[in-house]
Structure formats: C-alpha cells, structure tokens
PDB file of N, CA and C in Angstrom:
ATOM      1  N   UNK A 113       8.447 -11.373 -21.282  1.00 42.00           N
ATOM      2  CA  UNK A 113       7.437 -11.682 -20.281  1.00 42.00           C
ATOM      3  C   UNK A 113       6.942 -10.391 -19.632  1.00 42.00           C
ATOM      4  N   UNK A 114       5.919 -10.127 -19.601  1.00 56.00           N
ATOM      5  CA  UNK A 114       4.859  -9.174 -19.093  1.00 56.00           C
ATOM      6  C   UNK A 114       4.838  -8.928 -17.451  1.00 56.00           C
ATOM      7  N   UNK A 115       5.037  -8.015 -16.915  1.00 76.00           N
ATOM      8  CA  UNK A 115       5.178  -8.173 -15.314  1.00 76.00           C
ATOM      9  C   UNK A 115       3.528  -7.842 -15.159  1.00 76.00           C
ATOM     10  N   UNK A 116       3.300  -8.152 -13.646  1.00 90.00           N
ATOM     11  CA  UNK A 116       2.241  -9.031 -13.224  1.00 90.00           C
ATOM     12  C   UNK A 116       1.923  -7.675 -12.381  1.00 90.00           C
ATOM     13  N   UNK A 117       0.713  -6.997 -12.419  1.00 94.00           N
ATOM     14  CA  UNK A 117       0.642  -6.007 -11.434  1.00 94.00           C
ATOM     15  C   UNK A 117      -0.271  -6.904 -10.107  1.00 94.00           C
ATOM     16  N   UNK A 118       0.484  -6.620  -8.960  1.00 96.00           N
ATOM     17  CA  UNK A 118       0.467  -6.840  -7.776  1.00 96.00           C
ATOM     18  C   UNK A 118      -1.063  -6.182  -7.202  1.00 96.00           C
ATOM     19  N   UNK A 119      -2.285  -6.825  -7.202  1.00 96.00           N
ATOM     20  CA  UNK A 119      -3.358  -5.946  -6.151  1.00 96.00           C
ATOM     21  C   UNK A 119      -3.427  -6.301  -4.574  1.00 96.00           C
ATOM     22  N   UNK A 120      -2.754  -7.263  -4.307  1.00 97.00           N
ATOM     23  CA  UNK A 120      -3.052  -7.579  -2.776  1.00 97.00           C
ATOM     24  C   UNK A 120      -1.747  -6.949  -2.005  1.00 97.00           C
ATOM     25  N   UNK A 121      -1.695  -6.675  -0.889  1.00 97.00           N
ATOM     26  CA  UNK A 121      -0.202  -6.387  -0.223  1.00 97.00           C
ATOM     27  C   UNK A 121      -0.229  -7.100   1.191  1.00 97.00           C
ATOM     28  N   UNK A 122       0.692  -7.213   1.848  1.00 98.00           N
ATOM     29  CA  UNK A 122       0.235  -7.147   3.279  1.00 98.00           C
ATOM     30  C   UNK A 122       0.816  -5.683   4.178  1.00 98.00           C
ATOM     31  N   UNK A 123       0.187  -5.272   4.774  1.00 98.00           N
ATOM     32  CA  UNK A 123      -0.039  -4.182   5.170  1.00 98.00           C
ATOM     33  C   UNK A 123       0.782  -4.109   7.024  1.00 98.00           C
ATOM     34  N   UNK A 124       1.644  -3.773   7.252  1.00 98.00           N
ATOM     35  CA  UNK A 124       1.999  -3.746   8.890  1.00 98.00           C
ATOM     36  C   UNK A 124       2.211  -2.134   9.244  1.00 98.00           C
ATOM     37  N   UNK A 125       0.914  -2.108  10.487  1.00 98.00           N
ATOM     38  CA  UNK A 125       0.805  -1.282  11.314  1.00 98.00           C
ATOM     39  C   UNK A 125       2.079  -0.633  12.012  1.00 98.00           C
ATOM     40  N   UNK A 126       2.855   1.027  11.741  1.00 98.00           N
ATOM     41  CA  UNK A 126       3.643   1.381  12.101  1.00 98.00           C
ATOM     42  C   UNK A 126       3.715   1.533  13.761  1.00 98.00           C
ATOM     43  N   UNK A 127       2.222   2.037  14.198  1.00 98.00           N
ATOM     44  CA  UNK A 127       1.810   1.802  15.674  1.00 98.00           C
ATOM     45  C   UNK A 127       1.655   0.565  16.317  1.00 98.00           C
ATOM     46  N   UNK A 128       1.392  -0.988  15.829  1.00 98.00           N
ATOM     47  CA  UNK A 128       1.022  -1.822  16.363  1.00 98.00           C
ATOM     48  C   UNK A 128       1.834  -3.308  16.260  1.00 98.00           C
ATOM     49  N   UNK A 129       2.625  -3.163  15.020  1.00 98.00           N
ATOM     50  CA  UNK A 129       2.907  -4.373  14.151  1.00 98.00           C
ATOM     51  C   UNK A 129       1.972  -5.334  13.581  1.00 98.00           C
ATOM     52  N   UNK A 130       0.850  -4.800  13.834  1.00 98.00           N
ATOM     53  CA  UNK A 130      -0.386  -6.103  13.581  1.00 98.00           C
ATOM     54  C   UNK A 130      -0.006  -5.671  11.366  1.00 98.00           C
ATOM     55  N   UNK A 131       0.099  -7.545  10.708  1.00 98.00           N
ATOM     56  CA  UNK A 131       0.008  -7.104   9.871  1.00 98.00           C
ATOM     57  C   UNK A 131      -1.344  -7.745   9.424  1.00 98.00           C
ATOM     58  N   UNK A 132      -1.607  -7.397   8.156  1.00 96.00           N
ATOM     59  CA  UNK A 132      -3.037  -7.727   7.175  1.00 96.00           C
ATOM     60  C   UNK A 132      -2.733  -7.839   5.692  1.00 96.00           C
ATOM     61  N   UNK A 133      -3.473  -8.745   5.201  1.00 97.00           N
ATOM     62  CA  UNK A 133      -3.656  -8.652   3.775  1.00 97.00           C
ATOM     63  C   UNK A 133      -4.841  -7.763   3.448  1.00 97.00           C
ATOM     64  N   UNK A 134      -4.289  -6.972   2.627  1.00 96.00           N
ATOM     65  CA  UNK A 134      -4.899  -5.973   1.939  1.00 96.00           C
ATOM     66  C   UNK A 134      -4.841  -5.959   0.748  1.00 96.00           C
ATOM     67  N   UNK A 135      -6.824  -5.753  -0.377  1.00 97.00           N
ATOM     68  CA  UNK A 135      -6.898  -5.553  -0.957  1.00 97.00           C
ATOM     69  C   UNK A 135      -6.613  -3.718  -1.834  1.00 97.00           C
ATOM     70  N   UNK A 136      -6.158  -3.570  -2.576  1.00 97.00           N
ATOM     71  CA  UNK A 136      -4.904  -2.420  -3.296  1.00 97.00           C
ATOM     72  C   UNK A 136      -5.897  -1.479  -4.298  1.00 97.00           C
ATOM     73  N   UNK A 137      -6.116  -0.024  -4.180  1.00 95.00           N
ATOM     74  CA  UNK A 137      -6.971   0.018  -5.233  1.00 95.00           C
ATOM     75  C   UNK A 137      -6.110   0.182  -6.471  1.00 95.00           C
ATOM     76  N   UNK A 138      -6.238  -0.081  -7.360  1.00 92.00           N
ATOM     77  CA  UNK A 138      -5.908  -0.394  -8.845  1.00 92.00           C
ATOM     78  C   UNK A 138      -5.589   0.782  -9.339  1.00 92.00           C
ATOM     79  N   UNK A 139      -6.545   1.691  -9.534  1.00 89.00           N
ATOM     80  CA  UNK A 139      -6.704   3.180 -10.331  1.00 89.00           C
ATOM     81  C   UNK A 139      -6.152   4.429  -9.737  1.00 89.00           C
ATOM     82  N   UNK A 140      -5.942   4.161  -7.673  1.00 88.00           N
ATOM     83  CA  UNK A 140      -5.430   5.793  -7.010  1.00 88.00           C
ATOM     84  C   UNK A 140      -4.501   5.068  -6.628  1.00 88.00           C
ATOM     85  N   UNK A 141      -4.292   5.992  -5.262  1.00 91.00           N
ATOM     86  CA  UNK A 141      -3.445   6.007  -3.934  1.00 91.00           C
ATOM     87  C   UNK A 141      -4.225   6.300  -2.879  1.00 91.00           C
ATOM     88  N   UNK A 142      -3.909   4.744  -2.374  1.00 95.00           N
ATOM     89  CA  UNK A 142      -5.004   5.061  -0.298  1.00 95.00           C
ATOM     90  C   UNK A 142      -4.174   5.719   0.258  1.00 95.00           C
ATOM     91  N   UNK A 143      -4.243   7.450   0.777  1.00 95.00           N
ATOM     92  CA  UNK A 143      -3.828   7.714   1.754  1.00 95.00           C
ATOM     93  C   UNK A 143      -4.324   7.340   3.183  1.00 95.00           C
ATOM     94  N   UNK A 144      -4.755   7.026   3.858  1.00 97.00           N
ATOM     95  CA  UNK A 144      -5.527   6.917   4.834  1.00 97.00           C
ATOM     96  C   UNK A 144      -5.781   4.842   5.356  1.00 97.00           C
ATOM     97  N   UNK A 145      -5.370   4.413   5.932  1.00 97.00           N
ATOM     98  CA  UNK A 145      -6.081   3.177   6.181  1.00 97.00           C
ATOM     99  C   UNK A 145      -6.389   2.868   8.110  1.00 97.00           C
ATOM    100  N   UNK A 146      -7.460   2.656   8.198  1.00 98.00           N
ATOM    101  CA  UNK A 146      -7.643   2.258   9.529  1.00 98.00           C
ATOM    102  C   UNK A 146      -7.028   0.851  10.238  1.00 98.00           C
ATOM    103  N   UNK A 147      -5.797   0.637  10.822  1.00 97.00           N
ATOM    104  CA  UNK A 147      -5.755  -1.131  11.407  1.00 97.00           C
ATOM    105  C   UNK A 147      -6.698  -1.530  12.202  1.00 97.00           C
ATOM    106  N   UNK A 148      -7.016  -2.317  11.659  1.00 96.00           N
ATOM    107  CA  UNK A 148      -8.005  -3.164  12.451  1.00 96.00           C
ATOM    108  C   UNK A 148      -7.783  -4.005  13.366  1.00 96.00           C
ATOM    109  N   UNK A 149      -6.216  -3.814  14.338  1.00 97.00           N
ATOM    110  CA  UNK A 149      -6.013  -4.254  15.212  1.00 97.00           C
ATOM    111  C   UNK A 149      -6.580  -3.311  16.790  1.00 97.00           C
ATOM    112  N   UNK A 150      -5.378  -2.248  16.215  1.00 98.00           N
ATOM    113  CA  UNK A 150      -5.578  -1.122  16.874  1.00 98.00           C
ATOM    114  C   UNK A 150      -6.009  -0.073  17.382  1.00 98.00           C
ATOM    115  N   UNK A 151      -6.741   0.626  15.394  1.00 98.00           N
ATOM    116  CA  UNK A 151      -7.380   1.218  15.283  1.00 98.00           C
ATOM    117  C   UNK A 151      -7.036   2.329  15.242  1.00 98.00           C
ATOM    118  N   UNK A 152      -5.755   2.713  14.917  1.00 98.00           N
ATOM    119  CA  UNK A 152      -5.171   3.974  14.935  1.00 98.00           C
ATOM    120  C   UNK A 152      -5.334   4.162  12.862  1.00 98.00           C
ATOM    121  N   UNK A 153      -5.203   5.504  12.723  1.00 98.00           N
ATOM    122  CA  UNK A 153      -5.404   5.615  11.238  1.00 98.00           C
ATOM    123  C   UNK A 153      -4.051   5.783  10.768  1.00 98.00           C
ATOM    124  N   UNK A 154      -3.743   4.884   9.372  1.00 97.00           N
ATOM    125  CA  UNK A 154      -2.192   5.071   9.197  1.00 97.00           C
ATOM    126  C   UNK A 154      -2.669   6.154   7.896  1.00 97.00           C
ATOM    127  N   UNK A 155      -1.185   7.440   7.995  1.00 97.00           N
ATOM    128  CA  UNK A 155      -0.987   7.925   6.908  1.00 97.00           C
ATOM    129  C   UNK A 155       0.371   7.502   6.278  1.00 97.00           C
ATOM    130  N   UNK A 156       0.507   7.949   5.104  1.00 97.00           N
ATOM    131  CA  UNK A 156       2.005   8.260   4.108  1.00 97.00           C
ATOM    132  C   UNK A 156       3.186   8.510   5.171  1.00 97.00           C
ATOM    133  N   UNK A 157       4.506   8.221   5.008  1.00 97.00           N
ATOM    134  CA  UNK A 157       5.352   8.896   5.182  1.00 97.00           C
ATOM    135  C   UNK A 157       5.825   9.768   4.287  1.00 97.00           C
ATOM    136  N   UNK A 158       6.409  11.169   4.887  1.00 97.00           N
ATOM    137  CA  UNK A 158       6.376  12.133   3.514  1.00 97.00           C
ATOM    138  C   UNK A 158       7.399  11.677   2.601  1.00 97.00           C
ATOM    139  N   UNK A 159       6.706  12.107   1.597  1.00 96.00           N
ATOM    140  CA  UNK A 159       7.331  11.505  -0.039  1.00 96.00           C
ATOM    141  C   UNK A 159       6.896  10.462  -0.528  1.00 96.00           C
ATOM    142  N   UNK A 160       6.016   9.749  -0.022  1.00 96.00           N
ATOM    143  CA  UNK A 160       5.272   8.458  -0.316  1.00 96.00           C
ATOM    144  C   UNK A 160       3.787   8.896  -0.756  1.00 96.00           C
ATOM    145  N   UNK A 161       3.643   8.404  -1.756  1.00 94.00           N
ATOM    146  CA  UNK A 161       1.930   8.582  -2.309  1.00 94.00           C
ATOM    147  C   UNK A 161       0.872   7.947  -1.626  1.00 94.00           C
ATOM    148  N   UNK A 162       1.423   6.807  -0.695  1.00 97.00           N
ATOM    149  CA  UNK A 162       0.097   6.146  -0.044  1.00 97.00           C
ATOM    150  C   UNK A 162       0.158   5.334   0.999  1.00 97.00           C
ATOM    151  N   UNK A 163      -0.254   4.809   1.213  1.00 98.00           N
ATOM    152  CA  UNK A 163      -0.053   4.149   2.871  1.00 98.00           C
ATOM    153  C   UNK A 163       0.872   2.563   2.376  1.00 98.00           C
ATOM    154  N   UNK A 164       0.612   2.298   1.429  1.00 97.00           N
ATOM    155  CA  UNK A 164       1.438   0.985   0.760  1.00 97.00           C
ATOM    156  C   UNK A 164       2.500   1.390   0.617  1.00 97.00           C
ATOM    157  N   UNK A 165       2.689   2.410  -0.017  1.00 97.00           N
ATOM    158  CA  UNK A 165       4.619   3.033  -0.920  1.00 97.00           C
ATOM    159  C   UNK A 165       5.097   2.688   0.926  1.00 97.00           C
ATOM    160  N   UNK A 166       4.472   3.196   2.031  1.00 98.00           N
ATOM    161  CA  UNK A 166       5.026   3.367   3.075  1.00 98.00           C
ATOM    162  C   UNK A 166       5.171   1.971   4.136  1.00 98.00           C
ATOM    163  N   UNK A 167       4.269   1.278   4.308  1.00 98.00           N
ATOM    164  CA  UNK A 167       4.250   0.232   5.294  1.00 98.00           C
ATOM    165  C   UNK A 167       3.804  -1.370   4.447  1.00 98.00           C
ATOM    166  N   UNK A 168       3.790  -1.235   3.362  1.00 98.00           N
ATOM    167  CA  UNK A 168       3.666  -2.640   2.728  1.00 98.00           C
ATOM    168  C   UNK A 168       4.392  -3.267   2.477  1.00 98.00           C
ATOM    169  N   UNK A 169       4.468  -4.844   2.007  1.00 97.00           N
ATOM    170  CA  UNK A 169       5.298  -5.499   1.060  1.00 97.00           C
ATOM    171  C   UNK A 169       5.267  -5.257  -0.444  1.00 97.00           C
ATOM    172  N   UNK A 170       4.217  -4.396  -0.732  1.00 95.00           N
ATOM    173  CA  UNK A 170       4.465  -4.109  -2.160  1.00 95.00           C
ATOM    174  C   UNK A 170       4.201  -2.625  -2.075  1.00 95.00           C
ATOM    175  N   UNK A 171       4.452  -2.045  -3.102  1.00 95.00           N
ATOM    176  CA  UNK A 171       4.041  -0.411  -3.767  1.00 95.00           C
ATOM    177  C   UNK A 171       2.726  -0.993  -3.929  1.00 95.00           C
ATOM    178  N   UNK A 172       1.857   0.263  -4.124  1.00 96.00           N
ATOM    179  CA  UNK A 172       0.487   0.584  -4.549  1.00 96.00           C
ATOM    180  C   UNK A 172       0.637   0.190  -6.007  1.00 96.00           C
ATOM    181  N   UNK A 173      -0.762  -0.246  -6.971  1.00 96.00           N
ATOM    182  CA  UNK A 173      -0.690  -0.383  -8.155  1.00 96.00           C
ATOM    183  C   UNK A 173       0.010   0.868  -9.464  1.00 96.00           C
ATOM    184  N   UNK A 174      -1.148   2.030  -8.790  1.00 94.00           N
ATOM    185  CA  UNK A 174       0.078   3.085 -10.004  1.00 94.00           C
ATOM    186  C   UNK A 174       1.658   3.461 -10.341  1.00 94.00           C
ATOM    187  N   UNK A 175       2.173   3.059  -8.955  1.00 94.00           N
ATOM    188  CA  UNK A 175       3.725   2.854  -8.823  1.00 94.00           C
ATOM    189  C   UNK A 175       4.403   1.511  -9.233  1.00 94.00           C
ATOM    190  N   UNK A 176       3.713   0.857  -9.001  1.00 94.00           N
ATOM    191  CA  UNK A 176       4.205  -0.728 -10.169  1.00 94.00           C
ATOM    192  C   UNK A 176       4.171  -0.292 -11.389  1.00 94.00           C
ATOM    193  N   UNK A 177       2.888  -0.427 -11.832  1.00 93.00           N
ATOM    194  CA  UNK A 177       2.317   0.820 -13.218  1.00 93.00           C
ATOM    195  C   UNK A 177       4.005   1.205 -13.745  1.00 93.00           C
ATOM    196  N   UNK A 178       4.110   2.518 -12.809  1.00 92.00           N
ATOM    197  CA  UNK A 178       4.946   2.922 -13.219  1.00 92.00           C
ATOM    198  C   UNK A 178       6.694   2.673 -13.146  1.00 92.00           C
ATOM    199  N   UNK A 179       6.851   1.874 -12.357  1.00 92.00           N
ATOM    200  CA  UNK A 179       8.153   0.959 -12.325  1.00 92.00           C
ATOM    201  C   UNK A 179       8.316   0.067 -13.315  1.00 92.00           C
ATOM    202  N   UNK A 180       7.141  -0.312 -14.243  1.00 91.00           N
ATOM    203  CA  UNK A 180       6.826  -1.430 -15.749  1.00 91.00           C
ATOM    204  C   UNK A 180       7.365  -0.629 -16.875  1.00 91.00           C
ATOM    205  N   UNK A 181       6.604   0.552 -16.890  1.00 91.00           N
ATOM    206  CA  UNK A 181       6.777   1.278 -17.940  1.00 91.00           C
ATOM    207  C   UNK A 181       8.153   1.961 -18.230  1.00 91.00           C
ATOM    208  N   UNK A 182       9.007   2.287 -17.095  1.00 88.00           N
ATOM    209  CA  UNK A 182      10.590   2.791 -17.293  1.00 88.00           C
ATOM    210  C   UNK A 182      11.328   1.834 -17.112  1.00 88.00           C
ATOM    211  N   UNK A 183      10.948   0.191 -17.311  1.00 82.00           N
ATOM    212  CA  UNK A 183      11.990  -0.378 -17.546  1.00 82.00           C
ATOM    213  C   UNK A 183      12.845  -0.641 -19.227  1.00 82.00           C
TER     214      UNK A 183
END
C-alpha cells in the first residue's frame, strides 16, 4: 500500500494558540506564515525546514516525500 502524501495540516500559532487548517505547498518549504488570529509572522524553529516541520500536525510535503522514500 502506497502512503498518502498529506497537503492540508492544521497549523497552531506558537504566539497565540489560535489553530487553522492550512493548505501545504506540495513542491517547497513555507518559511514564513502570517496567523490570522494574531497576526504575528511565524518562522522555523532552527533545524526545521518550514513553519509545518515546526508547529503542525503534519510535516510539510517534501519531508513526507522524504520519510516514503527511506522506508
């Protein structure tokens, strides 16, 4: 069975707790996302490629990607 790459996440604000469903881009890594609660801009924590690796319920798509391929 084929694993399922994940594009939606939900997203919680490290400043606010407000969370969101968020659409994932497929092809990069979002560094940068604005909450739209708050309005503060979230970055990476270091060592993380994107604002998902860091505050989501899922990894970003290229890190699934790549969690498929070394199994």
């Amino acid at each position: 069975m084929a694993e399922e790459i994940k594009t939606k996440a939900i997203l919680t604000c490290p400043m606010c707790g407000a969370k969101q469903e968020v659409e994932m881009p497929t092809n990069a890594c979002q560094h940068f996302y604005r909450c739209t609660k708050c309005e503060q801009t979230m970055k990476p924590n270091e060592g993380d490629c994107c604002v998902f690796c860091s505050y989501a319920d899922s990894k970003c798509p290229p890190k699934q990607k790549e969690a498929i391929e070394n199994l």
